[in-house]
Amino acid sequence: MKRYPFICFIVLFFYFGNSQSIYQKDNLTILADSLHNEGEYDQAITVRDSAIKTQLKAPKAYRTYLKAKYFHTNSSRLEFKSYDYHNPDRAITKITRERYLDSALQYAIKARDLYINVEHPDRMFQYQLQNRIYHQTAYLGNWKHALEQAELGYGFLEDTLTTNDKTFVDLIYDIGFIHSKLGDYSKAVNNYQKSLDLYKYIIGENNTDVAQAYNNISVEYRYLGLRKKELESLLKAKTIWEQLNDDESIRYLYTCYGNLFFWYSYYGDFEKAEAYILKKDKIRAQAQTTKINGLLNNKEDIYEDKLSRWYDLMLHYFRKKDSAKTVYYADTIIKTVDSNSKLLKFEVNTLSSTLKFYASLIKDSNPEKALDYLNKAINIQNKYKAVFYTKPFVFQLYKAELLFQSKKYAQAALLLKDLRTLNVFKEISNQFKLAVLSGKAAQMMHQETQAQRFFDDAFNMLNNSNKNIEKLKIEDLKPLISFETIDGFLGMGDFYFQLYKNNPSAVNLEKAKHRYLLASEIYHQLYLGQRYNESLFTHYNSINERLLKVALEPINNTRFLVKTLNSIENNGSKLTWSKFVFNNQRQQLNIPQNLIAQEENINAQLNFYQKALVNLQENSDDKVALWKAKVYELKNSLSTIQDSIRFQNKAYYQLNVQAFDIASIQNTLKKEEGLLKYIFTDEHLYSFLITQTQINIVSVIEKTKVLNTLKTSLNALKQRAAHYQPFLQEMSVLLLGDLEYQNFKRLTIIPDGALHYFPFETLMFNEALPLIGYAPSLLLFQEQQRTPSTFANVNIGAFSASNNRLELPQVSNEINAILSIFDGTKFLNAVKADFVINANEFNVLHLAMHSKIDEVHPEFSALDFYGENDNKLFISELYNESLSANMVVLSACDTGSGFYENGEGVISLSRAFNYAGIPSTVMSLWEVDDEATAKIMTYFYAHLKLGETKDEALKNAKLDYLKNTEDELLKHPYYWSGFVLSGNTDALLETQKYWAYLFILPMITMVFFRKRLFQFFKK
């Protein structure tokens, strides 16, 4: 049964020898049994016939036994012939296959009915007969009858074997498979889980039976809405089959890869989804040349696979927002499957699902046509309900959803009422959705009492405890972890929040908060901790908007505000944080040399293929597919190696699983320090001031207003507009409100969205300016601040490059000035290899060169080293590096700028150095002036030499620049405000007396002034 999707080539027969039979077998029967077990059925039948003729004087029970054996072998012979349907060398038609199976079933029934009257039967032989009956019945598509026959078999084995016998476990598994075909996914899961536990105990983990159990249980988890469990099971199945790597495993991997494609596409990780499509394509191509047994070996299999692939790609491109390809695959399916002719089961499922999908595609532009498509799908489901056990309920439920979205609330409510009274099995995910939709419909029709009952019913469905629902925590809920469940809880929260707004009641407000927080915690369980995608970001934004709205209702509700901010921080992207922690801490690990060598080899190949994909000139789909597959395999290999390194460090692992708590970061703040946390949602910008003892709301501003003002302000700064002050004043009102920033010694800005591009110093630049630093997130800032970044001796690696086409005349002066302050090594006109080879020799890196921002492929933004060939250090390459420096100064244009990716932030060079493990970065937000940069950088290092913290040194460097710049035009914020500090702010040097270096500042000023005098007299 577990091999049903590809119909195995070997019959599962059971031979238990003389010791397992109540009879003293004759020699001919022993020989016939042996031939039968080896699949030599024709010879076995001849020998059985001889055994019957020679045992005419044997007891009646034994003669009946021999006759039943004869029928049993005939049944097996005919069943085996039906397998030729999947044999490319001896292919038979579907009708012939069904004839063989029907005849086989008649022989098996005849054997069972004959033997059932024996007074003391051999129970194992009875089970063998029953085993063939339920298999053959299932192969003919009669799943309901197959379940009855399998359960009869269970009765035979229950009195004969223990549950530790593999024969019994196989039957438990098979019954689970039949339950799945009948749509009872909960019972299927129970059987699969039981068989899985027993398989691992009996035969170990690394076995195809275990892999099949994992794969099949994952499908049931999908139907039940347990999406996280679905992925976990699929990955376990994949790992086992990839390790086994035989023909049978490859055949199953083909299905497993398809399931993984479907999951990652649903989750929104399109890179991984495409990787699994490429893996399937590779197996398909292999099957066409090598004829893998059981895989795509007849026209029907090939046709089914083609429809399945079109359907998968249709959904995939829809999620990627590629409308043209989406419509192409949908139209292709609808045109290919003729609904007027008699359909096969897979045609019914694919066509009706495609029609349902098409309805969702046009529901906004053409709701009537969408309903028409959906009605066609429902009609197809109803037509084949008795034949293929189709489930029109799911399609009818979606129709109610469409009616609701079209504001046809009365029609939706009527249909939902019919669905609630239907006497059909409903999976918990569909029951939950039905209750939530019923609640929403009642809410829109102002039936508040009914709406509350439906919403509370939905909540109670997930109650896995005896507690009242208002007391439930995430651990008390059934593990229905999916985007749909999140949407359901948000809908419940919206209902109670609306009740509160209509008639303020603390009870309704608390109910809204409770449901919003649970939605947030379900999201936290669904999020895998990797790169954000559009699906994740959309739900993240929706949750945050609601949490913040209710958090600010009673203005001083600090306790819930803390919960909200913790939730927002814990659900944010963990990618940069996890990469930083791993690469920063690995410097202290004793990593085996062979792992380092493997890692370096994979990184080199990965960099090659990633660049090759971007730079490919020819239009070669085959080459693109090959290289994409190669990139994914290399990333997977790299991840495997790095995971093994991670788990050698228990401290890292413990840190990795701890939840963020805002109180922990408050405890690190000093009295006059604050954090300004900004949060964009779909509608608003929220800003909060976090201090040692308090969390206060600064402002809530309409998002569009902020973005419009931000755009004009940035343009005024970058274009050196003379009248920039009014724009900055307006920005100050929006971003700082009534904040008395002059009361703070240090402020750290945690920006969001487009605010990453803005220098907040320009809003506060006067004598009361506090020290200003930045960080991508509270979580990352906390970790960066923990990193020791103060040294007794500073050793700077200063790399510069000024190519002929893009000269930077002040670069050499900048480097020489810096190395006159600190010890270090200069690499003038440094090539890329200079950096790669020498970077880890220094605790500070200074890079003075041009950079290039790639808006199309942001991970191929790069620093331009000297030379024409292989002179670019790409962001993607830095992602794969581990750097030991504690500060990097990116004295180049746009190093803090780049493409903004929802949920991930700015894909910049600065971020890439965070990835590589560096806790402090000084970066530029736009194209900076060469001469102004050289001055500010020199002042910056001079102040660091005095033992100042990094943010203090940068502030004083800017003040020195303004103080020593006479030309008013050069005092424009364009020249000095673009450089900002992100991350750790600690002093670079241990606190000592560096009075001698107080003389450096006037000397530096003299150098620059002397240059202007020289230029003046030269005129």
Coordinates of N, CA and C in Angstrom, one line a residue, residues 547-686:
L547 N -1.3 44.9 17.0 CA -0.7 44.9 18.3 C -0.5 46.3 18.8
L548 N 0.1 47.1 17.9 CA 0.4 48.5 18.3 C -0.9 49.3 18.5
K549 N -1.9 49.1 17.7 CA -3.1 49.9 17.9 C -3.7 49.6 19.3
V550 N -3.8 48.3 19.7 CA -4.4 48.0 21.0 C -3.5 48.3 22.1
A551 N -2.2 48.3 21.9 CA -1.2 48.6 22.9 C -1.3 50.1 23.3
L552 N -1.7 50.9 22.4 CA -1.7 52.4 22.6 C -3.1 52.9 23.0
E553 N -4.0 51.9 23.2 CA -5.4 52.4 23.6 C -5.4 53.1 24.9
P554 N -5.1 52.3 26.0 CA -4.9 53.0 27.3 C -3.4 53.5 27.2
I555 N -3.2 54.8 27.1 CA -1.8 55.3 26.8 C -0.7 54.7 27.7
N556 N -1.0 54.5 29.0 CA 0.0 54.1 29.9 C 0.1 52.6 30.2
N557 N -0.4 51.8 29.3 CA -0.4 50.4 29.5 C 1.0 49.8 29.1
T558 N 1.9 50.1 30.0 CA 3.3 49.7 29.7 C 3.5 48.2 29.6
R559 N 2.8 47.5 30.4 CA 3.0 46.0 30.4 C 2.7 45.4 29.1
F560 N 1.6 45.8 28.5 CA 1.2 45.2 27.2 C 2.1 45.8 26.1
L561 N 2.6 47.0 26.2 CA 3.5 47.6 25.3 C 4.8 46.9 25.2
V562 N 5.3 46.4 26.4 CA 6.5 45.6 26.5 C 6.3 44.3 25.7
K563 N 5.1 43.7 26.0 CA 4.8 42.4 25.3 C 4.8 42.6 23.8
T564 N 4.2 43.7 23.4 CA 4.1 44.0 21.9 C 5.5 44.2 21.3
L565 N 6.3 45.0 21.9 CA 7.7 45.3 21.4 C 8.5 44.0 21.4
N566 N 8.4 43.2 22.4 CA 9.1 41.9 22.5 C 8.6 41.0 21.3
S567 N 7.3 41.0 21.1 CA 6.8 40.2 20.0 C 7.3 40.7 18.7
I568 N 7.3 42.0 18.5 CA 7.7 42.5 17.2 C 9.2 42.2 16.9
E569 N 10.0 42.3 18.0 CA 11.4 42.0 17.8 C 11.7 40.6 17.6
N570 N 11.0 39.7 18.4 CA 11.2 38.3 18.2 C 10.7 37.7 16.9
N571 N 9.7 38.4 16.3 CA 9.2 37.9 15.0 C 9.9 38.5 13.8
G572 N 10.8 39.5 14.1 CA 11.5 40.1 13.0 C 12.6 39.2 12.4
S573 N 13.1 39.5 11.3 CA 14.1 38.7 10.6 C 15.3 38.4 11.5
K574 N 15.7 37.1 11.6 CA 16.8 36.7 12.5 C 18.1 36.5 11.6
L575 N 18.0 36.7 10.3 CA 19.1 36.3 9.4 C 20.4 37.0 9.7
T576 N 20.4 38.4 9.7 CA 21.6 39.1 10.0 C 22.1 38.8 11.4
W577 N 21.2 38.8 12.4 CA 21.7 38.5 13.7 C 22.3 37.1 13.8
S578 N 21.7 36.1 13.3 CA 22.3 34.7 13.4 C 23.6 34.6 12.7
K579 N 23.7 35.3 11.5 CA 25.0 35.3 10.8 C 26.1 36.0 11.6
F580 N 25.7 37.1 12.1 CA 26.7 37.9 12.9 C 27.2 37.1 14.1
V581 N 26.2 36.5 14.9 CA 26.6 35.7 16.0 C 27.5 34.5 15.7
F582 N 27.1 33.8 14.6 CA 27.9 32.7 14.2 C 29.3 33.1 13.8
N583 N 29.5 34.1 12.9 CA 30.8 34.4 12.4 C 31.6 35.1 13.4
N584 N 31.0 35.9 14.3 CA 31.7 36.6 15.4 C 32.2 35.6 16.4
Q585 N 31.4 34.6 16.8 CA 31.8 33.7 17.8 C 32.7 32.6 17.3
R586 N 32.7 32.3 16.1 CA 33.5 31.2 15.6 C 35.0 31.5 15.7
Q587 N 35.3 32.8 15.9 CA 36.7 33.2 16.0 C 37.3 32.5 17.3
Q588 N 36.4 32.2 18.2 CA 36.9 31.5 19.5 C 36.8 30.0 19.4
L589 N 36.3 29.5 18.4 CA 36.1 28.0 18.3 C 37.4 27.3 17.7
N590 N 37.6 26.1 18.1 CA 38.7 25.3 17.6 C 38.1 24.4 16.5
I591 N 38.0 25.0 15.3 CA 37.3 24.3 14.2 C 38.3 23.4 13.5
P592 N 37.9 22.1 13.3 CA 38.8 21.2 12.6 C 39.2 21.7 11.2
Q593 N 40.4 21.5 10.9 CA 41.0 22.0 9.6 C 40.3 21.5 8.4
N594 N 39.8 20.2 8.5 CA 39.1 19.6 7.3 C 37.8 20.3 7.0
L595 N 37.1 20.8 8.1 CA 35.9 21.5 7.9 C 36.1 22.9 7.3
I596 N 37.2 23.6 7.7 CA 37.6 24.9 7.2 C 37.9 24.7 5.7
A597 N 38.7 23.7 5.4 CA 39.0 23.5 4.0 C 37.8 23.2 3.1
Q598 N 36.9 22.4 3.6 CA 35.6 22.1 2.9 C 34.8 23.4 2.7
E599 N 34.8 24.2 3.7 CA 34.0 25.5 3.7 C 34.6 26.4 2.7
E600 N 35.9 26.5 2.7 CA 36.6 27.4 1.7 C 36.4 27.0 0.3
N601 N 36.4 25.7 0.1 CA 36.2 25.1 -1.3 C 34.8 25.4 -1.8
I602 N 33.8 25.2 -0.9 CA 32.4 25.5 -1.2 C 32.2 27.0 -1.5
N603 N 32.8 27.8 -0.7 CA 32.6 29.3 -0.9 C 33.2 29.7 -2.2
A604 N 34.3 29.1 -2.6 CA 34.9 29.5 -3.9 C 34.0 29.1 -5.0
Q605 N 33.5 27.9 -5.0 CA 32.6 27.5 -6.0 C 31.3 28.3 -6.0
L606 N 30.8 28.6 -4.8 CA 29.5 29.3 -4.7 C 29.7 30.7 -5.3
N607 N 30.8 31.4 -5.0 CA 31.1 32.7 -5.6 C 31.2 32.7 -7.1
F608 N 31.8 31.6 -7.6 CA 31.9 31.5 -9.0 C 30.6 31.4 -9.7
Y609 N 29.7 30.4 -9.2 CA 28.4 30.2 -9.9 C 27.5 31.4 -9.7
Q610 N 27.5 32.0 -8.6 CA 26.6 33.2 -8.4 C 27.0 34.3 -9.4
K611 N 28.3 34.6 -9.5 CA 28.7 35.6 -10.4 C 28.5 35.2 -11.9
A612 N 28.6 33.9 -12.2 CA 28.4 33.4 -13.5 C 26.9 33.7 -13.9
L613 N 26.0 33.4 -13.0 CA 24.6 33.6 -13.3 C 24.3 35.1 -13.6
V614 N 24.9 36.0 -12.9 CA 24.6 37.4 -13.1 C 25.2 37.9 -14.4
N615 N 26.4 37.4 -14.7 CA 27.2 37.9 -15.8 C 26.9 37.1 -17.1
L616 N 26.0 36.1 -17.1 CA 25.7 35.3 -18.3 C 25.2 36.2 -19.4
Q617 N 25.8 36.1 -20.5 CA 25.5 36.9 -21.7 C 24.5 36.2 -22.6
E618 N 24.8 34.9 -22.8 CA 23.9 34.1 -23.8 C 22.6 33.7 -23.1
N619 N 21.6 33.4 -24.0 CA 20.3 33.1 -23.5 C 20.2 31.5 -23.5
S620 N 20.7 31.0 -22.4 CA 20.7 29.5 -22.3 C 20.0 29.0 -21.1
D621 N 18.7 28.5 -21.3 CA 17.9 28.1 -20.2 C 18.5 26.9 -19.5
D622 N 19.2 26.0 -20.3 CA 19.8 24.8 -19.7 C 20.9 25.2 -18.7
K623 N 21.7 26.1 -19.2 CA 22.9 26.6 -18.3 C 22.4 27.3 -17.1
V624 N 21.4 28.1 -17.2 CA 20.8 28.8 -16.0 C 20.3 27.8 -15.0
A625 N 19.5 26.8 -15.5 CA 19.0 25.7 -14.7 C 20.1 25.0 -14.0
L626 N 21.1 24.6 -14.7 CA 22.2 23.9 -14.1 C 22.9 24.7 -13.0
W627 N 23.2 25.9 -13.3 CA 23.9 26.8 -12.4 C 23.1 27.1 -11.1
K628 N 21.8 27.3 -11.3 CA 20.9 27.5 -10.2 C 20.9 26.3 -9.3
A629 N 20.8 25.1 -9.9 CA 20.8 23.9 -9.1 C 22.1 23.8 -8.3
K630 N 23.2 24.2 -9.0 CA 24.5 24.1 -8.4 C 24.6 25.0 -7.2
V631 N 24.1 26.3 -7.4 CA 24.2 27.2 -6.3 C 23.4 26.7 -5.1
Y632 N 22.2 26.1 -5.3 CA 21.4 25.6 -4.2 C 22.1 24.5 -3.5
E633 N 22.7 23.6 -4.3 CA 23.4 22.4 -3.6 C 24.6 22.9 -2.8
L634 N 25.3 23.9 -3.3 CA 26.5 24.5 -2.6 C 26.0 25.2 -1.3
K635 N 24.9 25.9 -1.4 CA 24.4 26.6 -0.2 C 24.0 25.6 0.8
N636 N 23.4 24.5 0.4 CA 22.9 23.5 1.3 C 24.1 22.8 1.9
S637 N 25.2 22.5 1.2 CA 26.4 21.9 1.7 C 27.0 22.8 2.7
L638 N 27.1 24.1 2.4 CA 27.7 25.1 3.3 C 26.9 25.2 4.6
S639 N 25.6 25.2 4.5 CA 24.7 25.2 5.7 C 25.0 24.0 6.5
T640 N 25.1 22.8 5.9 CA 25.4 21.6 6.7 C 26.7 21.7 7.5
I641 N 27.7 22.2 6.8 CA 29.0 22.3 7.5 C 28.9 23.3 8.7
Q642 N 28.3 24.5 8.4 CA 28.2 25.5 9.4 C 27.3 25.1 10.6
D643 N 26.3 24.2 10.3 CA 25.5 23.7 11.4 C 26.3 22.8 12.3
S644 N 27.2 22.0 11.7 CA 28.0 21.1 12.5 C 29.0 21.9 13.3
I645 N 29.5 23.1 12.8 CA 30.3 24.0 13.6 C 29.6 24.6 14.7
R646 N 28.3 25.0 14.4 CA 27.5 25.7 15.4 C 27.3 24.8 16.6
F647 N 26.9 23.6 16.4 CA 26.5 22.8 17.5 C 27.6 22.2 18.3
Q648 N 28.8 22.5 17.9 CA 30.0 22.2 18.7 C 30.1 23.2 19.9
N649 N 29.4 24.4 19.7 CA 29.5 25.4 20.7 C 28.1 25.5 21.4
K650 N 28.0 24.9 22.5 CA 26.7 24.9 23.2 C 26.2 26.3 23.6
A651 N 27.2 27.1 23.9 CA 26.8 28.5 24.3 C 26.1 29.2 23.2
Y652 N 26.6 29.0 22.0 CA 25.9 29.6 20.8 C 24.5 29.0 20.7
Y653 N 24.3 27.7 20.8 CA 23.0 27.1 20.6 C 22.0 27.6 21.7
Q654 N 22.4 27.7 22.9 CA 21.6 28.2 24.0 C 21.1 29.6 23.7
L655 N 22.1 30.4 23.2 CA 21.8 31.8 22.9 C 20.8 31.9 21.7
N656 N 21.0 31.0 20.8 CA 20.2 31.0 19.6 C 18.7 30.8 19.8
V657 N 18.4 30.0 20.9 CA 17.0 29.7 21.1 C 16.3 30.6 22.1
Q658 N 17.1 31.5 22.7 CA 16.5 32.4 23.7 C 15.6 33.5 23.1
A659 N 14.5 33.8 23.7 CA 13.7 34.9 23.2 C 14.2 36.2 23.6
F660 N 14.0 37.2 22.8 CA 14.4 38.6 23.2 C 13.5 39.2 24.2
D661 N 14.1 39.8 25.2 CA 13.3 40.5 26.2 C 13.8 41.9 26.4
I662 N 12.9 42.9 26.1 CA 13.4 44.3 26.1 C 14.0 44.7 27.4
A663 N 13.6 44.1 28.5 CA 14.1 44.4 29.8 C 15.6 44.2 29.9
S664 N 16.1 43.2 29.2 CA 17.5 42.8 29.2 C 18.3 43.9 28.5
I665 N 17.8 44.6 27.5 CA 18.6 45.7 26.9 C 18.4 47.0 27.7
Q666 N 17.3 47.1 28.4 CA 17.1 48.3 29.3 C 18.1 48.3 30.4
N667 N 18.4 47.1 30.9 CA 19.4 46.9 32.0 C 20.8 47.3 31.6
T668 N 21.1 47.4 30.3 CA 22.5 47.8 29.8 C 22.6 49.3 29.6
L669 N 21.4 50.0 29.6 CA 21.5 51.4 29.3 C 21.9 52.2 30.6
K670 N 22.6 53.3 30.4 CA 22.9 54.2 31.5 C 21.9 55.2 31.6
K671 N 22.0 56.1 32.6 CA 20.9 57.0 32.9 C 20.6 57.9 31.8
E672 N 21.5 58.4 31.1 CA 21.3 59.4 30.0 C 21.4 58.8 28.6
E673 N 21.1 57.6 28.5 CA 21.1 56.9 27.2 C 19.7 56.5 26.9
G674 N 19.4 56.5 25.6 CA 18.1 56.1 25.1 C 18.2 55.4 23.7
L675 N 17.1 54.6 23.5 CA 17.0 54.0 22.2 C 15.7 54.5 21.5
L676 N 15.9 54.9 20.2 CA 14.7 55.4 19.5 C 14.4 54.3 18.5
K677 N 13.3 53.6 18.7 CA 12.8 52.4 17.9 C 11.7 52.9 17.0
Y678 N 11.9 52.7 15.7 CA 10.9 53.1 14.7 C 10.3 51.8 14.1
I679 N 9.0 51.8 13.9 CA 8.3 50.7 13.3 C 7.3 51.1 12.3
F680 N 7.5 50.8 11.0 CA 6.5 51.0 10.0 C 5.5 49.9 9.9
T681 N 4.3 50.2 9.7 CA 3.2 49.2 9.4 C 2.6 49.6 8.1
D682 N 1.6 49.0 7.6 CA 1.0 49.4 6.3 C 0.4 50.8 6.4
E683 N 0.0 51.3 7.6 CA -0.7 52.5 7.6 C 0.1 53.6 8.4
H684 N 1.0 53.2 9.3 CA 1.6 54.2 10.2 C 3.1 54.0 10.4
L685 N 3.7 55.1 11.0 CA 5.0 55.0 11.5 C 4.9 55.2 13.0
Y686 N 5.3 54.2 13.8 CA 5.3 54.3 15.3 C 6.7 54.5 15.7

